[in-house]
Every structure is written in structure tokens, then in C-alpha cells.
PDB file of C-alpha atoms in Angstrom:
ATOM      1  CA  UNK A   1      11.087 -67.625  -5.084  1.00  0.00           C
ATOM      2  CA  UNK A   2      13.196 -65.188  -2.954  1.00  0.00           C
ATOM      3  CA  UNK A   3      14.286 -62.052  -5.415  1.00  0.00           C
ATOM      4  CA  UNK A   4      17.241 -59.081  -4.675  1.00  0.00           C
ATOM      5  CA  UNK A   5      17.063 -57.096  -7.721  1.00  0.00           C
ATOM      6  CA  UNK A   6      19.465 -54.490  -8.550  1.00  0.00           C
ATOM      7  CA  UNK A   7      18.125 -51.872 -11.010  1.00  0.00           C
ATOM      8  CA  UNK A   8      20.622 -51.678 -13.482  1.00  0.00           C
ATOM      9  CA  UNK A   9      23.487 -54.467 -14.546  1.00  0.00           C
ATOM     10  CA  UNK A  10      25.506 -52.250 -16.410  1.00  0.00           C
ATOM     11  CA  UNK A  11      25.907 -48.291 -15.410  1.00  0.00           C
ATOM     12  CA  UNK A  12      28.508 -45.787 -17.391  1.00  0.00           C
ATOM     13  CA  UNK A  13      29.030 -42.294 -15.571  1.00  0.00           C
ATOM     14  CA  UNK A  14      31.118 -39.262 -16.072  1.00  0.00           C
ATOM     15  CA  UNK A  15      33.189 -38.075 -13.218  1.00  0.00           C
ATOM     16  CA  UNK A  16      31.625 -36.223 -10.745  1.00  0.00           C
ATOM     17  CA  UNK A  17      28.313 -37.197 -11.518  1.00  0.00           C
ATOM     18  CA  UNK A  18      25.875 -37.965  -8.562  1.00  0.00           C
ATOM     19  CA  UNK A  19      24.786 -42.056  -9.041  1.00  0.00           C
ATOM     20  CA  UNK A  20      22.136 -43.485  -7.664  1.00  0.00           C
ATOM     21  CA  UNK A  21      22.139 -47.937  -7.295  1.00  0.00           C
ATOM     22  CA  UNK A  22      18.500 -49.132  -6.391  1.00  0.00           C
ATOM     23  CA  UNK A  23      17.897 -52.318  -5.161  1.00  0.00           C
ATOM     24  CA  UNK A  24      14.691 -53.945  -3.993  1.00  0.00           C
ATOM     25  CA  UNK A  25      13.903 -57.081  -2.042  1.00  0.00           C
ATOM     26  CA  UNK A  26      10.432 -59.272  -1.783  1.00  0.00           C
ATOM     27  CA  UNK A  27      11.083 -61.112   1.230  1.00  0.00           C
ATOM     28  CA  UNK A  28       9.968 -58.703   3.731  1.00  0.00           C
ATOM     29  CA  UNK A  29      14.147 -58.508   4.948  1.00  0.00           C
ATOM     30  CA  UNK A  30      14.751 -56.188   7.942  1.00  0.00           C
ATOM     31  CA  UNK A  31      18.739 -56.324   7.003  1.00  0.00           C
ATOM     32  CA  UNK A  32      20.318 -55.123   3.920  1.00  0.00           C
ATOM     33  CA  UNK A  33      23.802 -54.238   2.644  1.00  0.00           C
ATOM     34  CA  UNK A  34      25.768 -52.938  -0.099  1.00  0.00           C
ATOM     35  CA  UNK A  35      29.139 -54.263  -1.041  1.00  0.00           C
ATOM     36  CA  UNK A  36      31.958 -53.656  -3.647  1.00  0.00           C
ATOM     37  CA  UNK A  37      33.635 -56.418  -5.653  1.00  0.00           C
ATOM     38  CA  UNK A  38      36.841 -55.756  -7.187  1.00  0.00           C
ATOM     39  CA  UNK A  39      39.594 -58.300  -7.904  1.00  0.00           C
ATOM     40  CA  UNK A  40      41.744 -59.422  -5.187  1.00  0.00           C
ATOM     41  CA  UNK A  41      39.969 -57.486  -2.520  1.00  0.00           C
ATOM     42  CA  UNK A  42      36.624 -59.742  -2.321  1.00  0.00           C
ATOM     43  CA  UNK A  43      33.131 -58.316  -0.979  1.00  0.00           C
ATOM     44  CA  UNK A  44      33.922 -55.229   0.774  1.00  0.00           C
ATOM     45  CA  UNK A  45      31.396 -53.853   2.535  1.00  0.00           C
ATOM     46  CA  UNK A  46      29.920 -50.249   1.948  1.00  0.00           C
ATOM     47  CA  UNK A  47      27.288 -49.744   4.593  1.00  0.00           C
ATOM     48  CA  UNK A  48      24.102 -51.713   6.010  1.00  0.00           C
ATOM     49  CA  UNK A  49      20.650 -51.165   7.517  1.00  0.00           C
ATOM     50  CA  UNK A  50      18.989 -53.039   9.902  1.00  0.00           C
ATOM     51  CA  UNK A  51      15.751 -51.610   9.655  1.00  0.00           C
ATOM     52  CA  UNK A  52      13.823 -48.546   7.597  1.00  0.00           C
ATOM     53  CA  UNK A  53      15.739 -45.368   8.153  1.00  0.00           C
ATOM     54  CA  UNK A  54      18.257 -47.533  10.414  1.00  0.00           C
ATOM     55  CA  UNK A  55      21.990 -47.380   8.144  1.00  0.00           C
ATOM     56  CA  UNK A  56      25.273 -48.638   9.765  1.00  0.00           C
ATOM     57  CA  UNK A  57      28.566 -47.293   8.231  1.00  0.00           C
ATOM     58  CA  UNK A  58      30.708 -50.200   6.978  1.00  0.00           C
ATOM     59  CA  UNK A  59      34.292 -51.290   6.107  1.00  0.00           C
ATOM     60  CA  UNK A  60      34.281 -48.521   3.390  1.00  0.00           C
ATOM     61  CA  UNK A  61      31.921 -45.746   3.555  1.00  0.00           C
ATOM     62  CA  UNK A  62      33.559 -42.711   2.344  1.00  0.00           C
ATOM     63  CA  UNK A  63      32.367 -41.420  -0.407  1.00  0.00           C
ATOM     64  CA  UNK A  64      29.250 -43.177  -0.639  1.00  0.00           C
ATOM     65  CA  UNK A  65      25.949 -42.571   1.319  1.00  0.00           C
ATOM     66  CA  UNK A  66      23.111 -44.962   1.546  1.00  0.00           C
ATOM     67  CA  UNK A  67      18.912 -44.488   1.505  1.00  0.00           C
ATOM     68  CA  UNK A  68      16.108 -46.449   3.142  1.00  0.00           C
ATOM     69  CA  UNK A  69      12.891 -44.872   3.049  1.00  0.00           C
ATOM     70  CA  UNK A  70      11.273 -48.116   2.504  1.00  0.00           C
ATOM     71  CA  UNK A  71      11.734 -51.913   4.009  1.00  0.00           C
ATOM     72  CA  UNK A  72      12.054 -53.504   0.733  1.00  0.00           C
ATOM     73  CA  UNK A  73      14.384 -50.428  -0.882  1.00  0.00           C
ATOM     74  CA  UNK A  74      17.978 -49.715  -0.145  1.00  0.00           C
ATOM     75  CA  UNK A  75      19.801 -47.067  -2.368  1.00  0.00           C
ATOM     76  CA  UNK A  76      23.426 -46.468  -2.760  1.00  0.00           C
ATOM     77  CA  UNK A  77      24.468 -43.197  -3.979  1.00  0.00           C
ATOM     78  CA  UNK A  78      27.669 -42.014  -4.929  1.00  0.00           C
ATOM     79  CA  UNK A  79      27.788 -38.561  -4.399  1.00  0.00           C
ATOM     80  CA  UNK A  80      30.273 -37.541  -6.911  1.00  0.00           C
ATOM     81  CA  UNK A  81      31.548 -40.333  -8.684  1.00  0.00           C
ATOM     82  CA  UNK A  82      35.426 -41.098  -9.163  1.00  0.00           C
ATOM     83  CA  UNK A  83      36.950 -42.858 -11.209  1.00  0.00           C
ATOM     84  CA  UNK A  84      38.036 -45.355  -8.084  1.00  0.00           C
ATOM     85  CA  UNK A  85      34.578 -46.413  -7.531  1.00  0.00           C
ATOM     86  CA  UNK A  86      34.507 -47.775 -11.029  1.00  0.00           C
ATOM     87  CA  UNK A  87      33.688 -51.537  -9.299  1.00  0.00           C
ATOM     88  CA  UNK A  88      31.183 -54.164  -9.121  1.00  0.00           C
ATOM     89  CA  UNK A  89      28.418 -53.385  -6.608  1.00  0.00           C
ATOM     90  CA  UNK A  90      26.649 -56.332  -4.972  1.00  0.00           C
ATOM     91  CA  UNK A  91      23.020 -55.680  -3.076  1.00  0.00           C
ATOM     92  CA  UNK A  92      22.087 -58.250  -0.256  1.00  0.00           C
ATOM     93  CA  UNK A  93      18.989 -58.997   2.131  1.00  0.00           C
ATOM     94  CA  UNK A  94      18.595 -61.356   5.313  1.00  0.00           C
ATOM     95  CA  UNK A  95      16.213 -61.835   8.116  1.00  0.00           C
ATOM     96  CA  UNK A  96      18.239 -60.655  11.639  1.00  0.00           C
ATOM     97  CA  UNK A  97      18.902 -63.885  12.116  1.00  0.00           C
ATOM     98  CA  UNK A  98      22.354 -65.486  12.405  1.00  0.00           C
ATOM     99  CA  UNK A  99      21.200 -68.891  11.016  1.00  0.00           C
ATOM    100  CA  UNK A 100      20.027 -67.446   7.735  1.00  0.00           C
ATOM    101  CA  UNK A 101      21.972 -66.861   5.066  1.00  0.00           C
ATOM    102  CA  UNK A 102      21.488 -63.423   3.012  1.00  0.00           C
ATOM    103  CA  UNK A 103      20.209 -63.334  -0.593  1.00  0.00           C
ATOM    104  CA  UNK A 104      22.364 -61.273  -3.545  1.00  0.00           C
ATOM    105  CA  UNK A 105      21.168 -59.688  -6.260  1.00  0.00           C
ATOM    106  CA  UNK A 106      22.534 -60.145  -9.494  1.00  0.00           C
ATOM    107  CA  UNK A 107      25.378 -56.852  -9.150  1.00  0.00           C
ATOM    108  CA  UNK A 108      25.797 -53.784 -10.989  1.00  0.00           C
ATOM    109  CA  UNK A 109      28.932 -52.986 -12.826  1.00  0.00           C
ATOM    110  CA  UNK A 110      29.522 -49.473 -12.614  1.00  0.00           C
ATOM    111  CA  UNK A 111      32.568 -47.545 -14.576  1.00  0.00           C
ATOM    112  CA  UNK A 112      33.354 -44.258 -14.145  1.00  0.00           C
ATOM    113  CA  UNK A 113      35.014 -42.313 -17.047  1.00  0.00           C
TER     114      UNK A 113
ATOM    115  CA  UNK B   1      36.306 -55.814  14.975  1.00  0.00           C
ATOM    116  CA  UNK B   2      35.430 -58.399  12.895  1.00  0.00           C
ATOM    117  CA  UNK B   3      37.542 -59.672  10.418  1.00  0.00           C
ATOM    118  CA  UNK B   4      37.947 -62.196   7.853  1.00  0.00           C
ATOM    119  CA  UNK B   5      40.953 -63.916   6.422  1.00  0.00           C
ATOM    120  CA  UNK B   6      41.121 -66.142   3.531  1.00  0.00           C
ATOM    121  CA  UNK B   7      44.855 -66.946   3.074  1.00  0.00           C
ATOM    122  CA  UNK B   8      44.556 -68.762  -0.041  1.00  0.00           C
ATOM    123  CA  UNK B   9      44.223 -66.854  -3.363  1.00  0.00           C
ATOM    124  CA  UNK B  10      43.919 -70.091  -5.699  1.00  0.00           C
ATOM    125  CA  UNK B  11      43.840 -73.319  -5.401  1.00  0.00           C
ATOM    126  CA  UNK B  12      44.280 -76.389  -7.256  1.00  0.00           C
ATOM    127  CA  UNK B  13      42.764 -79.849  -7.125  1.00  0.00           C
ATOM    128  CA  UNK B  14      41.735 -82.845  -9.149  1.00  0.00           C
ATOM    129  CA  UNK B  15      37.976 -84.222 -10.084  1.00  0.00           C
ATOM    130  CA  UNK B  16      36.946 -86.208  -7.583  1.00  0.00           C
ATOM    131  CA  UNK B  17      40.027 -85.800  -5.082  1.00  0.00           C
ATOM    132  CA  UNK B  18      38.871 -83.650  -1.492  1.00  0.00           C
ATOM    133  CA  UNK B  19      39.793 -80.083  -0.756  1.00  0.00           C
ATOM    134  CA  UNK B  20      39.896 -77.615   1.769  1.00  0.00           C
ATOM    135  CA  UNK B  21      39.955 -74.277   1.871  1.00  0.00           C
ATOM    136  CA  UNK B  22      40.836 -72.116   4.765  1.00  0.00           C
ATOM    137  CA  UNK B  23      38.810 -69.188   6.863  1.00  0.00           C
ATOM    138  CA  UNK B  24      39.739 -67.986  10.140  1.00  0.00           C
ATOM    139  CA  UNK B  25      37.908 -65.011  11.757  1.00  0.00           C
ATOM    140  CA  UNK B  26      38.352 -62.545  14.504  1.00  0.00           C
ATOM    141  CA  UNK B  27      35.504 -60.971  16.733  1.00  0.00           C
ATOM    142  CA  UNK B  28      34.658 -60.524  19.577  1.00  0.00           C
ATOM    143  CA  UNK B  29      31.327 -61.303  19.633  1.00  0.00           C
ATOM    144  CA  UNK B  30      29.936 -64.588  21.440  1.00  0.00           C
ATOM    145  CA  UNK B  31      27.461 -65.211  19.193  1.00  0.00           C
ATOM    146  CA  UNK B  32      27.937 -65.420  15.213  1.00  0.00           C
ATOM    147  CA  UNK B  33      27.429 -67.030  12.316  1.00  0.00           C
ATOM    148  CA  UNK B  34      29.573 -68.651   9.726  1.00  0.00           C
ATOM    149  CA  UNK B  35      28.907 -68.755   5.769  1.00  0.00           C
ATOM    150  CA  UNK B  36      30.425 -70.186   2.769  1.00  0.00           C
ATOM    151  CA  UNK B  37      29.610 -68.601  -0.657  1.00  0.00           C
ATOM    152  CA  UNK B  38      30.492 -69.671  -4.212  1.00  0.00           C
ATOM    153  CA  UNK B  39      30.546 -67.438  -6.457  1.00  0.00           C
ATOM    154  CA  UNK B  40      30.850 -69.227 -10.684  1.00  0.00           C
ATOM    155  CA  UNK B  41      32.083 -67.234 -13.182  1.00  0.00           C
ATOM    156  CA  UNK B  42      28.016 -65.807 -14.382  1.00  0.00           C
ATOM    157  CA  UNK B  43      28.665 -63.640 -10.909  1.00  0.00           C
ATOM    158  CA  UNK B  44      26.064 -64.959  -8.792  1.00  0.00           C
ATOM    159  CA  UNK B  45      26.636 -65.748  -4.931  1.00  0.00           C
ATOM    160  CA  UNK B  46      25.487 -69.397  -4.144  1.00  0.00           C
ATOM    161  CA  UNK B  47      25.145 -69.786  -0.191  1.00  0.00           C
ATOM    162  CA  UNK B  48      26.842 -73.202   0.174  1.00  0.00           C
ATOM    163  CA  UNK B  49      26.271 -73.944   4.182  1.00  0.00           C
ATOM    164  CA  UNK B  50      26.226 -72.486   7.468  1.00  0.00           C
ATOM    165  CA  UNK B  51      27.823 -73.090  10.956  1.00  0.00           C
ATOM    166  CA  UNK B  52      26.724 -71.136  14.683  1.00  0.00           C
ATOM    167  CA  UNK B  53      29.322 -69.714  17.356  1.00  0.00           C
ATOM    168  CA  UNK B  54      27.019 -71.920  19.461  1.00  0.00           C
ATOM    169  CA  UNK B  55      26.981 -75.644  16.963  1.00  0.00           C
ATOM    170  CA  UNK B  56      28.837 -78.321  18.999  1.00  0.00           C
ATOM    171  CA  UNK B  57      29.080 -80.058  15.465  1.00  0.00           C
ATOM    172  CA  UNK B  58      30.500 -79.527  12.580  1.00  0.00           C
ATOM    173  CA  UNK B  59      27.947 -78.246   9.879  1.00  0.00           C
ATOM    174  CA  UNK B  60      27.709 -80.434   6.565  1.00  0.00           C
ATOM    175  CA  UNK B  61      25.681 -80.204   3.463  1.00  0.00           C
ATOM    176  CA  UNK B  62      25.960 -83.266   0.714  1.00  0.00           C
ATOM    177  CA  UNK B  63      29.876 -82.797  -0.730  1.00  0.00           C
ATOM    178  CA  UNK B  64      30.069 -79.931   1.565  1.00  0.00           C
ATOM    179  CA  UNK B  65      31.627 -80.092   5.307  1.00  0.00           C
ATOM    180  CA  UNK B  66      32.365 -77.441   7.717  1.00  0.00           C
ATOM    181  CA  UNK B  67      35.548 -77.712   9.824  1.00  0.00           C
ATOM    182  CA  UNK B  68      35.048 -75.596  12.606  1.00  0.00           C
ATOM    183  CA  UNK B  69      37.532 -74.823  15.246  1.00  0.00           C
ATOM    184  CA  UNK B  70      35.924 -72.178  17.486  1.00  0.00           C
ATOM    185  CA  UNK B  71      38.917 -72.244  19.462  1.00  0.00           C
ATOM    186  CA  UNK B  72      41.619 -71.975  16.631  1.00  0.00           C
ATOM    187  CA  UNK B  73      38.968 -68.981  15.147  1.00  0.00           C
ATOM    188  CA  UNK B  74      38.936 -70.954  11.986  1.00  0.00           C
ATOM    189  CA  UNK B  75      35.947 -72.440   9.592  1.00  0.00           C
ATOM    190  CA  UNK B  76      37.419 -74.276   6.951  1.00  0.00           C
ATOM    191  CA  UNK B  77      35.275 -75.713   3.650  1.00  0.00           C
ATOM    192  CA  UNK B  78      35.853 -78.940   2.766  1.00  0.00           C
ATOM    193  CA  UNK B  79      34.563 -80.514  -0.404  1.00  0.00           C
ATOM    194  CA  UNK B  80      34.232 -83.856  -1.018  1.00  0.00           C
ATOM    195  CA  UNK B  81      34.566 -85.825  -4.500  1.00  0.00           C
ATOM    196  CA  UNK B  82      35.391 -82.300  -6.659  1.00  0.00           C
ATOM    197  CA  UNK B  83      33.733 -81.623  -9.912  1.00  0.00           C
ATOM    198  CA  UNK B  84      34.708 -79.757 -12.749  1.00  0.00           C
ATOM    199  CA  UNK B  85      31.520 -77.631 -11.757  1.00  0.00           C
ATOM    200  CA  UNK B  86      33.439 -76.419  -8.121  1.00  0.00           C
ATOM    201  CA  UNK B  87      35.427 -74.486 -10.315  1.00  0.00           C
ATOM    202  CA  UNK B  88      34.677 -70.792  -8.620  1.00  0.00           C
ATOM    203  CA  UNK B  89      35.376 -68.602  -6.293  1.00  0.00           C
ATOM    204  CA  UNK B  90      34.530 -69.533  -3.241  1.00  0.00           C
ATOM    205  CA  UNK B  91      33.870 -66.846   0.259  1.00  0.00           C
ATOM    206  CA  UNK B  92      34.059 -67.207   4.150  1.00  0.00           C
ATOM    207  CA  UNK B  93      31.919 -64.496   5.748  1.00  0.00           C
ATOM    208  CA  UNK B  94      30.821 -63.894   8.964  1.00  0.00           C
ATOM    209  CA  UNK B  95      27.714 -62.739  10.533  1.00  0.00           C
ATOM    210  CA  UNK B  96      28.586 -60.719  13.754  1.00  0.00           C
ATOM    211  CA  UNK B  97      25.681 -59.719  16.572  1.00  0.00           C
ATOM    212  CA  UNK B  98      25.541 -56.272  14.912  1.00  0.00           C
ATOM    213  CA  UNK B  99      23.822 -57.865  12.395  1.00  0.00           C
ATOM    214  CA  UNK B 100      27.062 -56.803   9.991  1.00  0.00           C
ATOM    215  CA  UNK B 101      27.973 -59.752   7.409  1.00  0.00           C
ATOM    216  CA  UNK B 102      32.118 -59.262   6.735  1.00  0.00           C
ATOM    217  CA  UNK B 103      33.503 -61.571   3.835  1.00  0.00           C
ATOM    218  CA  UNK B 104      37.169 -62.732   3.151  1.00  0.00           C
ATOM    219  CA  UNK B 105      38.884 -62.081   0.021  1.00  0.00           C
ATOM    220  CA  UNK B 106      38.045 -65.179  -1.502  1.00  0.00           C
ATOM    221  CA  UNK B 107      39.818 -68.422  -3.054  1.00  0.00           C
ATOM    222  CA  UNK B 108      39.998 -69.378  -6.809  1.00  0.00           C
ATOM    223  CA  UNK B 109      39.187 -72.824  -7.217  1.00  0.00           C
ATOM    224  CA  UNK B 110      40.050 -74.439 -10.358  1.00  0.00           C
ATOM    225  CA  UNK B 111      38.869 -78.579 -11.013  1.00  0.00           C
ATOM    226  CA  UNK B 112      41.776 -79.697 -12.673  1.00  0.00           C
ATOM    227  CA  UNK B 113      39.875 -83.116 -15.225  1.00  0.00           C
TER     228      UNK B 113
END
């Protein structure tokens, strides 16, 4: 069975803090992407790679920066966390393939206090 | 750019009446994909069916139909004989030759028994 799995569901930091969000894929994926869920504004999307090292710059980038030392590992970090970035935060996979749909993981809620 | 636009926050329908909900895109790619998502209230993203730039017909899967207009830009969901189980959120997204997967904002659907 396919598996995204984000390291953490639930995630409390202080302001300013640097934040790390893991998430790791067994399917062998070249893509990957990180997104941002908050009411009213659907899946917004952070940044993507399409291959190790490879990382695209999404819809809404700033202040986040993305890691991927590894196929099956894609890291979101928040380099000083605000208090706006207090969202849900959704990992996904896919083959490069526009027939194939991409897999979630289960999402991290972050808050920032 | 690529850009999706879901125009309906919420929607309303009765158990086992139809309903559609709306998606149109933008891109200028030639060649794309087109998802549907639901999303229940436990958080997790269901991929619901798929249609390509390139399908001459419209995609379906069981209660699920695609209505795709490539020249209208639009990719509408229709579903067939509603249960009180399609209450969710439901999300258009599109995957552009990039390899970057944009989603709308989403629509609230609500089986009414």
C-alpha cells in the first residue's frame, strides 16, 4: 500500500523558532510538494521538487525553504516561524506523470504562539 | 500561469438527487491533467478521478463524471445518486507540464437526508 507520511500531526512552536516538517514517501516518487491548508483559501502551494536536490518555488514561498537530499525525503522548514504560518501543512508525492494522481499524507497542524 | 477557480464555496443537495460542481482553469500549457479530490471531515485527500488536456471523452468513475469543456477551460464534477457520505469538501486541481499540481479553493458539500 502506497504511504506519504508526515512526521508529526500536531506541532506547537514559539515565534521565531526555526521548524523543520519531514515527510517521507515509499513509492519511489520523483515529484513532491508541500502545501498549506487554511480555511477559505484551499491547498496553496509552498514549493515542489521534481527530482533529488531539484526544488521549484511555488504559489507561496516566502518565508519557507524546502530540503531534498534524498528521493523519498522532502523537508519544509520555516525559518523563523510567525504566527501567520500557524496552518495545516499537507505533504504529497506523484510519478511525473500527468495521468497519475499524487498521494497525501495525513497533514501536520502547526500553531505558532 | 496556472490557475484554478472554484466559484462555489458550499453547496447544497439532496440524497440521491445529482450535483455538479464547477472548476475552470487557466494555463497555458497544451498538455495537463485534471483532478478531483475529496477531502471528509478526518482530513484526508481522496483522489476521486482524472481527465487529460488530450481525452476526447469525458472521464467517469462509478457515481462520478467528468464534464470537460477544454474549450470553455472548465472540468466540472458531477455526482450521481448523492449520499449522505459525499458530504466533504471537494478540490479541482490541475497538473501543468512543469510538473506543478495547483488546486482551487474548494466546495463544501453538504447531503441534505
Amino acid at each position: 500500500d502506497v504511504k506519504v507520511t508526515q512526521s508529526s500531526r500536531y506541532l506547537v512552536k514559539r515565534t521565531g523558532e526555526k521548524v523543520f516538517l519531514e515527510c517521507v514517501q515509499d513509492m519511489d516518487h520523483e515529484n513532491m510538494f508541500w502545501y498549506r491548508q487554511d480555511p477559505g483559501l484551499g491547498l496553496r502551494l509552498i514549493y515542489f521538487s521534481y527530482d533529488v536536490k531539484m526544488k521549484e518555488k511555488g504559489d507561496i514561498p516566502e518565508g519557507y525553504s524546502v530540503s531534498r537530499e534524498k528521493k523519498e525525503r522532502f523537508s519544509l522548514i520555516l525559518e523563523s516561524a510567525s504566527t501567520n504560518q500557524t496552518s495545516m501543512y499537507l505533504c504529497a508525492s506523484s510519478i511525473p506523470d500527468r495521468n497519475t494522481e499524487a498521494f497525501f499524507g495525513q497533514g501536520t497542524r502547526l500553531t505558532v504562539v | 500561469a496556472q490557475k484554478i477557480t472554484q466559484t462555489q464555496p458550499g453547496m447544497f443537495v439532496q440524497e440521491k438527487e445529482a450535483v455538479t460542481l464547477d472548476c475552470t482553469y487557466d494555463t497555458s500549457d497544451q498538455s495537463y491533467g485534471l483532478f478531483w479530490y475529496k477531502q471528509p471531515s478526518s482530513g484526508e485527500m481522496i483522489f476521486l478521478i482524472y481527465q487529460g488536456s488530450y481525452d476526447e471523452q469525458n472521464a467517469t468513475e462509478g457515481r462520478y463524471s467528468l464534464n470537460f469543456q477544454k474549450a470553455r477551460k472548465s472540468a466540472n464534477l458531477v455526482i450521481s445518486a448523492s449520499q449522505l457520505g459525499d458530504s466533504a469538501m471537494y478540490f479541482c486541481a490541475m497538473l501543468g507540464s512543469n510538473y506543478k499540481l495547483t488546486f482551487g479553493k474548494g466546495t463544501l458539500l453538504t447531503v441534505n437526508p
